[in-house]
Amino acid sequence: MSQSSGTAPRPADRPNPVTAFLARRWLALVLLVLVAVFIGQNRATVSLDLFWLSVRAPQWFVLALVLLVGIIVGWVFKGRQAKASRAAKAAKAQR
C-alpha cells in the first residue's frame, strides 16, 4: 500500500530531535564546556591588590570580573563612537 502526499511524514523524514537541538545550539554547548574547563583549571586563590584594597578570590572569578569590566568599557566606547559617527554623517549631509 503506498502513502499519498497528504499523509503524515514517515519517521525517517522527520529530523531527530536531539540532532535538531544540537544543530541549533552547538556554539552555546561548546562555550559551556569551555567555561567548565576554564573554571576547573583556574580554581587557585589569588590576591588582588589595588591601592589600599586587598581581595582574595578564585582566579576564575577575578578573570571573569576583568572580562566583564572589559565588555562594559567596550560597550560604552562603542556607543560614544556610534554617536560621533552619526553626528559626522549629519554634518556632512547638511553641506
XYZ file of C-alpha atoms in Angstrom:
95
model
C 0.000 0.000 0.000
C 1.511 3.354 -0.950
C 1.211 6.564 1.033
C -0.418 9.568 -0.538
C 1.140 13.045 -0.341
C -1.484 14.134 2.219
C -0.394 11.697 4.939
C 1.924 12.351 7.825
C 5.642 12.122 7.047
C 7.387 8.857 7.657
C 9.610 8.638 10.754
C 12.695 8.630 8.516
C 11.629 12.002 7.071
C 11.426 13.699 10.461
C 14.631 15.135 11.910
C 15.921 13.542 15.061
C 15.015 15.930 17.937
C 18.433 15.523 19.541
C 20.207 16.297 16.264
C 17.959 19.309 15.674
C 18.687 20.613 19.200
C 22.445 20.208 18.772
C 22.391 21.853 15.346
C 20.695 24.955 16.783
C 22.750 25.241 19.940
C 26.183 23.822 19.135
C 28.057 27.061 19.804
C 26.421 27.541 23.205
C 27.245 23.947 24.159
C 30.886 24.313 23.093
C 31.187 27.550 25.088
C 29.583 25.901 28.113
C 32.151 23.091 28.009
C 34.995 25.610 27.641
C 33.722 27.614 30.616
C 33.522 24.453 32.735
C 37.101 23.503 31.804
C 38.282 27.079 32.442
C 36.751 27.128 35.926
C 38.138 23.680 36.701
C 41.670 24.695 35.737
C 41.648 28.110 37.463
C 40.436 27.306 40.960
C 43.519 28.591 42.762
C 43.016 31.523 45.116
C 44.796 34.716 44.108
C 45.282 38.051 45.811
C 44.173 41.182 44.009
C 45.722 44.407 45.334
C 44.551 47.848 44.259
C 45.807 50.806 46.293
C 44.775 50.043 49.891
C 42.279 47.307 48.961
C 43.355 43.678 49.011
C 40.954 40.909 47.990
C 41.483 37.161 47.822
C 39.285 35.308 45.341
C 39.390 32.320 42.990
C 41.394 33.060 39.863
C 38.485 32.212 37.549
C 36.327 34.787 39.338
C 38.958 37.509 39.017
C 39.426 36.774 35.313
C 35.655 36.733 34.728
C 35.362 40.071 36.527
C 38.097 41.591 34.356
C 36.308 40.259 31.259
C 33.028 41.797 32.414
C 34.699 45.172 33.023
C 36.274 44.991 29.551
C 32.917 44.237 27.938
C 31.293 47.189 29.730
C 34.106 49.567 28.749
C 33.908 48.377 25.127
C 30.150 48.830 25.099
C 30.441 52.382 26.479
C 33.088 53.431 23.939
C 31.238 51.765 21.071
C 28.176 53.842 21.924
C 30.238 57.033 22.005
C 31.869 56.147 18.663
C 28.480 55.439 17.052
C 27.131 58.760 18.319
C 30.142 60.629 16.909
C 29.775 58.807 13.586
C 26.097 59.746 13.341
C 26.925 63.387 14.130
C 29.630 63.442 11.429
C 27.227 61.967 8.847
C 24.555 64.515 9.778
C 27.039 67.382 9.427
C 28.193 66.074 6.059
C 24.593 65.764 4.852
C 23.862 69.390 5.752
C 26.640 70.698 3.485
